[in-house]
Amino acid sequence: MVAFAGWSLPVQYRDSHVNSHLHTRQHCSLFDVSHMLQTKIFGCDRVKLMESLVVGDIAELKPNQGTLSLFTNEAGGILDDLIVTSASEGHLYVVSNAGCREKDLTLMQDKVRELQNKGSDVALEVMDNALLALQAQVLQAGVADDLRKLPFMTSAVMEVFGVSGCRVTRCGYTGEDGVEISVPAAEAVHLAAALLKNPEVKLAGLAARDSLRLEAGLCLYGNDIDEHTTPVEGSLSWTLGKRRRAAMDFPGASVIVPQLKSKAQRRRVGLMCDGAPVRAQSPILSPEGTVIGAVTSGCPSPCLKKNVAMGYVPYEYSRPGTPLLVEVRRKQQPAVVSKMPFVSTNYYILK
């Protein structure tokens, strides 16, 4: 167990990190992610509130559709990444990172007060639900709804293994076809026990979660993106809503939007590396041996049996296939810029 954002969280359970990782890819793992911040935003002006803080087009979301978005500051830096769902019950359901809990809450609560003082109809509620994440395939046995009608980044409220009032969102941080179940806290242990009765399902901890998300090319806030990284630098330009780009009406738009056409800044890239495993802070060098950037996340990929990493390099070095060097324990070893995800994702998308 390790301390994390005020919580005590499991790094791993009985199985080794690698076995747990591979079990997730081949079968199914249950992650307790109840440390994540869950909030609801109510009122006629809830979209106005959210769009004053994030880069995404929240107004265009259909009922029960969600999107990954980013809180940004006026300098264009990323304050946090979050998922915003337009719940058909008449509120926005927001899930953001535990490590940014106080910052995110202050940001949203201050904006709620500001808009209320101007006569806007908006309110915020912090949820005390637990949050369980696992692959979708094991859930069908415990719900009456047909999960084939619930594609990636949509959600619905349903009864799950006898627990009513659960919001099931089809999303995932492993790259697999996953769901997150927001469950009343008092029922969380009951639901977890019901899910674990399936022999396919095993508990997994933070170590597997980190290597799985890295294989899927997904960012960890505070490592791969932070307040000194813009969405364009972080290779997250796709989160910028088309209407929002044109209107330039989100925090930091005057910095972020011009970067879309500029090739001057650094970019987050994937790296495949030979030799010893590469870790965060390892220097990235040009083929000539000049330091040009740094690794932000890295580990041996249990699926590929190769070392994978993410890091930042100048734009001219960001093309997949570009040969580079990384420095590990003062030794230089070859690396190549690689497309991400490193391991193909299995998201359930309706054709």
mmCIF file of C-alpha atoms in Angstrom:
data_model
loop_
_atom_site.group_PDB
_atom_site.id
_atom_site.type_symbol
_atom_site.label_atom_id
_atom_site.label_comp_id
_atom_site.label_asym_id
_atom_site.label_seq_id
_atom_site.Cartn_x
_atom_site.Cartn_y
_atom_site.Cartn_z
ATOM 1 C CA MET A 1 0.000 0.000 0.000
ATOM 2 C CA VAL A 2 1.166 3.551 -0.710
ATOM 3 C CA ALA A 3 -0.063 7.014 0.272
ATOM 4 C CA PHE A 4 -1.647 8.815 -2.681
ATOM 5 C CA ALA A 5 -3.523 12.140 -2.570
ATOM 6 C CA GLY A 6 -4.714 11.488 0.983
ATOM 7 C CA TRP A 7 -5.706 7.892 0.268
ATOM 8 C CA SER A 8 -3.970 4.589 0.972
ATOM 9 C CA LEU A 9 -3.896 2.674 -2.297
ATOM 10 C CA PRO A 10 -2.693 -0.822 -3.287
ATOM 11 C CA VAL A 11 0.322 -1.011 -5.589
ATOM 12 C CA GLN A 12 -0.368 -4.691 -6.195
ATOM 13 C CA TYR A 13 -2.317 -7.626 -4.762
ATOM 14 C CA ARG A 14 -1.225 -11.281 -4.537
ATOM 15 C CA ASP A 15 -0.129 -11.546 -8.168
ATOM 16 C CA SER A 16 3.045 -9.907 -9.437
ATOM 17 C CA HIS A 17 2.750 -6.615 -11.298
ATOM 18 C CA VAL A 18 3.496 -8.297 -14.654
ATOM 19 C CA ASN A 19 1.020 -11.163 -14.083
ATOM 20 C CA SER A 20 -1.655 -8.673 -13.054
ATOM 21 C CA HIS A 21 -0.956 -6.555 -16.158
ATOM 22 C CA LEU A 22 -1.191 -9.570 -18.490
ATOM 23 C CA HIS A 23 -4.335 -10.838 -16.746
ATOM 24 C CA THR A 24 -5.977 -7.468 -17.505
ATOM 25 C CA ARG A 25 -5.095 -7.766 -21.199
ATOM 26 C CA GLN A 26 -6.127 -11.434 -21.481
ATOM 27 C CA HIS A 27 -9.059 -11.621 -19.048
ATOM 28 C CA CYS A 28 -10.374 -8.926 -16.687
ATOM 29 C CA SER A 29 -9.163 -6.888 -13.706
ATOM 30 C CA LEU A 30 -11.086 -4.879 -11.121
ATOM 31 C CA PHE A 31 -9.610 -1.517 -10.101
ATOM 32 C CA ASP A 32 -10.878 0.475 -7.115
ATOM 33 C CA VAL A 33 -10.595 4.084 -8.310
ATOM 34 C CA SER A 34 -12.813 5.595 -5.606
ATOM 35 C CA HIS A 35 -10.101 8.183 -4.922
ATOM 36 C CA MET A 36 -11.125 10.032 -8.111
ATOM 37 C CA LEU A 37 -13.133 13.243 -7.591
ATOM 38 C CA GLN A 38 -16.759 12.889 -8.735
ATOM 39 C CA THR A 39 -18.953 15.993 -8.976
ATOM 40 C CA LYS A 40 -22.330 16.958 -10.399
ATOM 41 C CA ILE A 41 -23.058 20.375 -11.880
ATOM 42 C CA PHE A 42 -26.714 21.437 -11.954
ATOM 43 C CA GLY A 43 -28.704 24.340 -13.387
ATOM 44 C CA CYS A 44 -29.612 25.891 -16.733
ATOM 45 C CA ASP A 45 -26.133 27.442 -16.984
ATOM 46 C CA ARG A 46 -24.155 24.251 -16.235
ATOM 47 C CA VAL A 47 -22.721 24.100 -19.775
ATOM 48 C CA LYS A 48 -21.771 27.788 -19.610
ATOM 49 C CA LEU A 49 -19.941 27.089 -16.345
ATOM 50 C CA MET A 50 -18.021 24.092 -17.693
ATOM 51 C CA GLU A 51 -17.114 25.779 -20.979
ATOM 52 C CA SER A 52 -15.655 28.718 -19.038
ATOM 53 C CA LEU A 53 -13.108 26.276 -17.554
ATOM 54 C CA VAL A 54 -12.397 23.601 -20.201
ATOM 55 C CA VAL A 55 -11.311 23.419 -23.861
ATOM 56 C CA GLY A 56 -14.019 21.000 -25.076
ATOM 57 C CA ASP A 57 -17.389 21.507 -26.764
ATOM 58 C CA ILE A 58 -19.693 20.529 -23.892
ATOM 59 C CA ALA A 59 -22.795 22.039 -25.506
ATOM 60 C CA GLU A 60 -22.662 19.533 -28.377
ATOM 61 C CA LEU A 61 -22.732 16.461 -26.100
ATOM 62 C CA LYS A 62 -25.808 14.313 -26.596
ATOM 63 C CA PRO A 63 -27.709 13.016 -23.535
ATOM 64 C CA ASN A 64 -25.461 10.563 -21.626
ATOM 65 C CA GLN A 65 -22.497 11.238 -23.918
ATOM 66 C CA GLY A 66 -19.149 12.160 -22.382
ATOM 67 C CA THR A 67 -15.814 13.565 -23.488
ATOM 68 C CA LEU A 68 -12.278 13.813 -22.187
ATOM 69 C CA SER A 69 -11.467 17.471 -21.622
ATOM 70 C CA LEU A 70 -8.869 19.685 -19.978
ATOM 71 C CA PHE A 71 -9.002 22.460 -17.388
ATOM 72 C CA THR A 72 -6.569 25.138 -18.663
ATOM 73 C CA ASN A 73 -5.143 28.351 -17.228
ATOM 74 C CA GLU A 74 -4.653 31.716 -18.940
ATOM 75 C CA ALA A 75 -1.089 30.752 -19.890
ATOM 76 C CA GLY A 76 -2.445 27.731 -21.793
ATOM 77 C CA GLY A 77 -1.196 25.204 -19.221
ATOM 78 C CA ILE A 78 -3.204 22.102 -18.304
ATOM 79 C CA LEU A 79 -4.590 22.238 -14.736
ATOM 80 C CA ASP A 80 -6.087 18.730 -14.959
ATOM 81 C CA ASP A 81 -7.678 16.258 -17.346
ATOM 82 C CA LEU A 82 -11.258 15.172 -16.676
ATOM 83 C CA ILE A 83 -14.242 13.388 -18.191
ATOM 84 C CA VAL A 84 -17.452 15.419 -18.545
ATOM 85 C CA THR A 85 -20.718 13.581 -19.223
ATOM 86 C CA SER A 86 -24.004 15.303 -20.068
ATOM 87 C CA ALA A 87 -26.318 13.190 -17.916
ATOM 88 C CA SER A 88 -29.888 12.785 -19.200
ATOM 89 C CA GLU A 89 -31.070 13.496 -15.640
ATOM 90 C CA GLY A 90 -30.259 17.178 -16.187
ATOM 91 C CA HIS A 91 -26.739 17.640 -14.808
ATOM 92 C CA LEU A 92 -23.115 17.303 -15.842
ATOM 93 C CA TYR A 93 -21.290 14.362 -14.269
ATOM 94 C CA VAL A 94 -17.594 15.154 -13.891
ATOM 95 C CA VAL A 95 -14.743 12.798 -12.942
ATOM 96 C CA SER A 96 -11.297 14.319 -12.324
ATOM 97 C CA ASN A 97 -8.031 13.333 -10.669
ATOM 98 C CA ALA A 98 -7.619 12.767 -6.938
ATOM 99 C CA GLY A 99 -4.209 14.451 -6.959
ATOM 100 C CA CYS A 100 -5.881 17.657 -8.215
ATOM 101 C CA ARG A 101 -8.939 17.408 -5.950
ATOM 102 C CA GLU A 102 -8.465 20.642 -3.981
ATOM 103 C CA LYS A 103 -7.327 22.609 -7.037
ATOM 104 C CA ASP A 104 -10.234 21.337 -9.182
ATOM 105 C CA LEU A 105 -12.833 21.907 -6.476
ATOM 106 C CA THR A 106 -11.620 25.449 -5.798
ATOM 107 C CA LEU A 107 -11.620 26.196 -9.538
ATOM 108 C CA MET A 108 -15.197 24.941 -10.012
ATOM 109 C CA GLN A 109 -16.608 26.349 -6.750
ATOM 110 C CA ASP A 110 -15.109 29.805 -7.386
ATOM 111 C CA LYS A 111 -16.632 29.842 -10.881
ATOM 112 C CA VAL A 112 -20.019 28.681 -9.504
ATOM 113 C CA ARG A 113 -19.999 31.603 -7.031
ATOM 114 C CA GLU A 114 -18.910 34.060 -9.720
ATOM 115 C CA LEU A 115 -21.729 33.017 -12.048
ATOM 116 C CA GLN A 116 -24.306 32.880 -9.235
ATOM 117 C CA ASN A 117 -23.384 36.465 -8.304
ATOM 118 C CA LYS A 118 -24.177 37.437 -11.903
ATOM 119 C CA GLY A 119 -27.584 35.776 -11.657
ATOM 120 C CA SER A 120 -26.725 32.503 -13.398
ATOM 121 C CA ASP A 121 -28.555 29.274 -12.525
ATOM 122 C CA VAL A 122 -25.774 26.874 -11.537
ATOM 123 C CA ALA A 123 -24.812 24.698 -8.549
ATOM 124 C CA LEU A 124 -22.192 22.065 -7.705
ATOM 125 C CA GLU A 125 -22.423 18.902 -5.614
ATOM 126 C CA VAL A 126 -19.492 16.714 -4.558
ATOM 127 C CA MET A 127 -20.485 13.047 -4.756
ATOM 128 C CA ASP A 128 -19.375 10.528 -2.137
ATOM 129 C CA ASN A 129 -19.883 7.538 -4.439
ATOM 130 C CA ALA A 130 -17.224 4.865 -4.837
ATOM 131 C CA LEU A 131 -15.872 4.205 -8.335
ATOM 132 C CA LEU A 132 -14.998 0.730 -9.653
ATOM 133 C CA ALA A 133 -13.392 0.083 -13.047
ATOM 134 C CA LEU A 134 -13.186 -3.153 -15.020
ATOM 135 C CA GLN A 135 -13.770 -4.635 -18.469
ATOM 136 C CA ALA A 136 -17.288 -4.474 -19.846
ATOM 137 C CA GLN A 137 -17.583 -8.160 -20.766
ATOM 138 C CA VAL A 138 -18.120 -9.346 -17.181
ATOM 139 C CA LEU A 139 -20.795 -6.762 -16.409
ATOM 140 C CA GLN A 140 -23.534 -7.990 -18.755
ATOM 141 C CA ALA A 141 -24.425 -10.886 -16.429
ATOM 142 C CA GLY A 142 -25.289 -8.414 -13.672
ATOM 143 C CA VAL A 143 -27.396 -5.850 -15.560
ATOM 144 C CA ALA A 144 -30.738 -5.938 -17.364
ATOM 145 C CA ASP A 145 -29.645 -3.307 -19.935
ATOM 146 C CA ASP A 146 -28.053 -4.442 -23.210
ATOM 147 C CA LEU A 147 -24.497 -3.132 -22.965
ATOM 148 C CA ARG A 148 -24.112 -3.414 -26.748
ATOM 149 C CA LYS A 149 -26.186 -0.210 -26.844
ATOM 150 C CA LEU A 150 -23.620 1.588 -24.659
ATOM 151 C CA PRO A 151 -20.631 2.566 -26.862
ATOM 152 C CA PHE A 152 -17.353 4.156 -25.798
ATOM 153 C CA MET A 153 -17.765 7.456 -23.875
ATOM 154 C CA THR A 154 -21.479 7.026 -23.138
ATOM 155 C CA SER A 155 -23.133 6.189 -19.834
ATOM 156 C CA ALA A 156 -26.414 5.139 -18.263
ATOM 157 C CA VAL A 157 -27.846 4.720 -14.774
ATOM 158 C CA MET A 158 -28.804 1.121 -14.056
ATOM 159 C CA GLU A 159 -29.012 -1.590 -11.439
ATOM 160 C CA VAL A 160 -25.751 -3.574 -11.264
ATOM 161 C CA PHE A 161 -25.734 -6.959 -9.500
ATOM 162 C CA GLY A 162 -28.692 -5.859 -7.394
ATOM 163 C CA VAL A 163 -27.294 -2.410 -6.550
ATOM 164 C CA SER A 164 -29.616 0.312 -7.871
ATOM 165 C CA GLY A 165 -28.601 3.831 -8.849
ATOM 166 C CA CYS A 166 -25.219 2.965 -10.405
ATOM 167 C CA ARG A 167 -23.921 5.103 -13.255
ATOM 168 C CA VAL A 168 -22.062 2.890 -15.728
ATOM 169 C CA THR A 169 -19.745 4.790 -18.104
ATOM 170 C CA ARG A 170 -18.015 2.987 -20.966
ATOM 171 C CA CYS A 171 -14.499 4.353 -20.843
ATOM 172 C CA GLY A 172 -11.147 3.157 -19.614
ATOM 173 C CA TYR A 173 -7.593 3.951 -18.648
ATOM 174 C CA THR A 174 -6.130 0.595 -19.710
ATOM 175 C CA GLY A 175 -6.949 0.710 -23.437
ATOM 176 C CA GLU A 176 -9.338 -2.214 -23.008
ATOM 177 C CA ASP A 177 -13.139 -2.133 -23.464
ATOM 178 C CA GLY A 178 -13.762 -0.877 -19.944
ATOM 179 C CA VAL A 179 -16.481 0.546 -17.754
ATOM 180 C CA GLU A 180 -16.404 2.757 -14.680
ATOM 181 C CA ILE A 181 -19.220 2.127 -12.197
ATOM 182 C CA SER A 182 -20.130 5.002 -9.895
ATOM 183 C CA VAL A 183 -21.768 3.184 -6.978
ATOM 184 C CA PRO A 184 -23.214 4.419 -3.660
ATOM 185 C CA ALA A 185 -20.322 4.064 -1.199
ATOM 186 C CA ALA A 186 -22.266 1.825 1.195
ATOM 187 C CA GLU A 187 -22.769 -0.740 -1.617
ATOM 188 C CA ALA A 188 -19.215 -0.686 -3.016
ATOM 189 C CA VAL A 189 -17.925 -3.740 -1.134
ATOM 190 C CA HIS A 190 -21.053 -5.737 -2.008
ATOM 191 C CA LEU A 191 -20.651 -4.878 -5.700
ATOM 192 C CA ALA A 192 -16.913 -5.629 -5.712
ATOM 193 C CA ALA A 193 -17.547 -9.015 -4.078
ATOM 194 C CA ALA A 194 -20.240 -9.815 -6.682
ATOM 195 C CA LEU A 195 -17.862 -8.941 -9.531
ATOM 196 C CA LEU A 196 -15.034 -11.011 -8.022
ATOM 197 C CA LYS A 197 -17.238 -14.135 -7.967
ATOM 198 C CA ASN A 198 -16.493 -14.355 -11.694
ATOM 199 C CA PRO A 199 -13.271 -16.431 -12.012
ATOM 200 C CA GLU A 200 -12.190 -14.153 -14.891
ATOM 201 C CA VAL A 201 -11.940 -11.185 -12.538
ATOM 202 C CA LYS A 202 -8.946 -10.407 -10.312
ATOM 203 C CA LEU A 203 -8.099 -7.305 -8.307
ATOM 204 C CA ALA A 204 -5.353 -5.077 -9.752
ATOM 205 C CA GLY A 205 -3.418 -2.196 -8.219
ATOM 206 C CA LEU A 206 -1.576 0.971 -9.178
ATOM 207 C CA ALA A 207 1.479 -0.749 -10.699
ATOM 208 C CA ALA A 208 -0.559 -2.565 -13.355
ATOM 209 C CA ARG A 209 -2.750 0.499 -13.902
ATOM 210 C CA ASP A 210 0.343 2.579 -14.684
ATOM 211 C CA SER A 211 1.959 0.139 -17.145
ATOM 212 C CA LEU A 212 -1.416 -0.544 -18.829
ATOM 213 C CA ARG A 213 -2.130 3.155 -19.407
ATOM 214 C CA LEU A 214 1.406 3.683 -20.716
ATOM 215 C CA GLU A 215 0.999 0.851 -23.265
ATOM 216 C CA ALA A 216 -2.265 2.580 -24.273
ATOM 217 C CA GLY A 217 -0.408 5.898 -24.750
ATOM 218 C CA LEU A 218 -2.474 7.677 -22.080
ATOM 219 C CA CYS A 219 -1.224 10.541 -19.923
ATOM 220 C CA LEU A 220 -0.743 10.570 -16.174
ATOM 221 C CA TYR A 221 -1.417 14.065 -14.832
ATOM 222 C CA GLY A 222 1.606 15.482 -13.035
ATOM 223 C CA ASN A 223 3.989 13.286 -15.067
ATOM 224 C CA ASP A 224 3.112 13.633 -18.753
ATOM 225 C CA ILE A 225 1.002 16.805 -18.606
ATOM 226 C CA ASP A 226 0.933 19.650 -16.096
ATOM 227 C CA GLU A 227 0.451 23.399 -15.685
ATOM 228 C CA HIS A 228 3.539 24.044 -17.817
ATOM 229 C CA THR A 229 2.257 21.946 -20.750
ATOM 230 C CA THR A 230 -0.288 23.127 -23.311
ATOM 231 C CA PRO A 231 -2.779 20.751 -24.998
ATOM 232 C CA VAL A 232 -0.886 21.110 -28.300
ATOM 233 C CA GLU A 233 2.479 20.319 -26.698
ATOM 234 C CA GLY A 234 0.852 17.359 -24.930
ATOM 235 C CA SER A 235 -0.411 15.981 -28.290
ATOM 236 C CA LEU A 236 -3.964 16.537 -27.029
ATOM 237 C CA SER A 237 -5.114 19.003 -29.716
ATOM 238 C CA TRP A 238 -8.044 16.662 -30.454
ATOM 239 C CA THR A 239 -9.635 17.712 -27.131
ATOM 240 C CA LEU A 240 -10.066 21.282 -28.446
ATOM 241 C CA GLY A 241 -13.647 21.654 -29.693
ATOM 242 C CA LYS A 242 -13.898 23.021 -33.261
ATOM 243 C CA ARG A 243 -16.399 25.690 -32.206
ATOM 244 C CA ARG A 244 -14.246 26.554 -29.194
ATOM 245 C CA ARG A 245 -11.130 26.998 -31.381
ATOM 246 C CA ALA A 246 -13.015 29.424 -33.617
ATOM 247 C CA ALA A 247 -14.530 31.357 -30.699
ATOM 248 C CA MET A 248 -11.261 31.308 -28.699
ATOM 249 C CA ASP A 249 -13.406 31.498 -25.569
ATOM 250 C CA PHE A 250 -11.609 29.115 -23.196
ATOM 251 C CA PRO A 251 -8.792 29.885 -20.728
ATOM 252 C CA GLY A 252 -5.450 30.182 -22.506
ATOM 253 C CA ALA A 253 -6.967 30.190 -26.004
ATOM 254 C CA SER A 254 -4.747 33.100 -27.107
ATOM 255 C CA VAL A 255 -1.701 30.909 -26.365
ATOM 256 C CA ILE A 256 -3.083 27.491 -27.406
ATOM 257 C CA VAL A 257 -4.871 28.216 -30.712
ATOM 258 C CA PRO A 258 -1.845 29.812 -32.482
ATOM 259 C CA GLN A 259 0.202 26.728 -31.524
ATOM 260 C CA LEU A 260 -2.042 24.561 -33.712
ATOM 261 C CA LYS A 261 -0.333 26.015 -36.805
ATOM 262 C CA SER A 262 3.094 26.566 -35.258
ATOM 263 C CA LYS A 263 5.816 23.936 -35.428
ATOM 264 C CA ALA A 264 8.141 25.644 -32.989
ATOM 265 C CA GLN A 265 7.208 24.053 -29.699
ATOM 266 C CA ARG A 266 7.985 20.719 -28.133
ATOM 267 C CA ARG A 267 5.675 17.707 -28.431
ATOM 268 C CA ARG A 268 4.845 14.644 -26.349
ATOM 269 C CA VAL A 269 5.962 11.518 -28.221
ATOM 270 C CA GLY A 270 6.137 7.791 -27.678
ATOM 271 C CA LEU A 271 9.531 6.095 -27.532
ATOM 272 C CA MET A 272 10.646 2.483 -27.911
ATOM 273 C CA CYS A 273 14.019 1.931 -26.338
ATOM 274 C CA ASP A 274 16.726 -0.718 -26.303
ATOM 275 C CA GLY A 275 18.797 -1.604 -23.248
ATOM 276 C CA ALA A 276 17.842 -0.917 -19.648
ATOM 277 C CA PRO A 277 14.309 0.314 -18.777
ATOM 278 C CA VAL A 278 13.830 4.069 -19.161
ATOM 279 C CA ARG A 279 12.283 6.022 -16.301
ATOM 280 C CA ALA A 280 10.864 9.508 -15.791
ATOM 281 C CA GLN A 281 13.457 12.304 -15.897
ATOM 282 C CA SER A 282 15.847 10.303 -18.117
ATOM 283 C CA PRO A 283 17.373 12.709 -20.659
ATOM 284 C CA ILE A 284 16.410 12.357 -24.334
ATOM 285 C CA LEU A 285 19.249 13.175 -26.733
ATOM 286 C CA SER A 286 19.579 13.886 -30.432
ATOM 287 C CA PRO A 287 21.497 11.312 -32.529
ATOM 288 C CA GLU A 288 24.525 13.606 -32.080
ATOM 289 C CA GLY A 289 24.260 13.344 -28.286
ATOM 290 C CA THR A 290 22.797 16.770 -27.418
ATOM 291 C CA VAL A 291 20.118 16.791 -24.707
ATOM 292 C CA ILE A 292 16.832 17.808 -26.385
ATOM 293 C CA GLY A 293 14.191 16.675 -23.882
ATOM 294 C CA ALA A 294 13.246 14.370 -21.029
ATOM 295 C CA VAL A 295 11.230 11.210 -20.440
ATOM 296 C CA THR A 296 8.001 11.722 -18.436
ATOM 297 C CA SER A 297 6.894 8.057 -18.091
ATOM 298 C CA GLY A 298 8.616 4.793 -18.900
ATOM 299 C CA CYS A 299 8.530 1.071 -18.149
ATOM 300 C CA PRO A 300 9.127 -2.339 -19.709
ATOM 301 C CA SER A 301 5.995 -3.287 -21.675
ATOM 302 C CA PRO A 302 4.796 -6.695 -20.425
ATOM 303 C CA CYS A 303 2.904 -7.266 -23.705
ATOM 304 C CA LEU A 304 5.605 -6.165 -26.158
ATOM 305 C CA LYS A 305 8.640 -7.315 -24.132
ATOM 306 C CA LYS A 306 10.242 -3.980 -25.032
ATOM 307 C CA ASN A 307 10.867 -0.770 -23.110
ATOM 308 C CA VAL A 308 8.300 1.938 -23.829
ATOM 309 C CA ALA A 309 8.270 5.556 -22.719
ATOM 310 C CA MET A 310 6.758 8.975 -23.293
ATOM 311 C CA GLY A 311 8.573 12.267 -23.261
ATOM 312 C CA TYR A 312 8.940 15.707 -24.803
ATOM 313 C CA VAL A 313 11.139 16.598 -27.760
ATOM 314 C CA PRO A 314 11.301 19.605 -30.132
ATOM 315 C CA TYR A 315 8.804 19.400 -32.997
ATOM 316 C CA GLU A 316 11.484 18.561 -35.593
ATOM 317 C CA TYR A 317 12.297 15.338 -33.698
ATOM 318 C CA SER A 318 8.657 14.263 -33.183
ATOM 319 C CA ARG A 319 8.004 12.292 -36.378
ATOM 320 C CA PRO A 320 7.506 8.511 -35.815
ATOM 321 C CA GLY A 321 10.603 6.596 -36.886
ATOM 322 C CA THR A 322 13.025 9.356 -35.822
ATOM 323 C CA PRO A 323 16.113 7.767 -34.202
ATOM 324 C CA LEU A 324 17.140 9.291 -30.858
ATOM 325 C CA LEU A 325 19.147 8.391 -27.763
ATOM 326 C CA VAL A 326 18.109 8.133 -24.114
ATOM 327 C CA GLU A 327 20.425 8.270 -21.145
ATOM 328 C CA VAL A 328 19.989 5.631 -18.443
ATOM 329 C CA ARG A 329 22.465 5.469 -15.549
ATOM 330 C CA ARG A 330 24.828 7.753 -17.481
ATOM 331 C CA LYS A 331 24.880 5.388 -20.453
ATOM 332 C CA GLN A 332 23.407 6.319 -23.827
ATOM 333 C CA GLN A 333 21.197 3.780 -25.552
ATOM 334 C CA PRO A 334 19.166 3.867 -28.798
ATOM 335 C CA ALA A 335 15.498 4.898 -28.913
ATOM 336 C CA VAL A 336 13.061 5.526 -31.736
ATOM 337 C CA VAL A 337 10.013 7.798 -31.817
ATOM 338 C CA SER A 338 6.972 5.526 -32.038
ATOM 339 C CA LYS A 339 3.295 5.951 -32.733
ATOM 340 C CA MET A 340 0.966 5.572 -29.766
ATOM 341 C CA PRO A 341 -0.819 3.580 -28.488
ATOM 342 C CA PHE A 342 2.028 1.067 -28.258
ATOM 343 C CA VAL A 343 -0.555 -1.731 -27.788
ATOM 344 C CA SER A 344 -3.781 -1.513 -29.839
ATOM 345 C CA THR A 345 -6.800 -0.277 -27.890
ATOM 346 C CA ASN A 346 -10.056 -2.257 -27.760
ATOM 347 C CA TYR A 347 -12.605 0.508 -27.198
ATOM 348 C CA TYR A 348 -16.180 -0.454 -28.121
ATOM 349 C CA ILE A 349 -17.214 1.961 -30.859
ATOM 350 C CA LEU A 350 -20.450 1.503 -32.824
ATOM 351 C CA LYS A 351 -19.742 1.522 -36.564
#
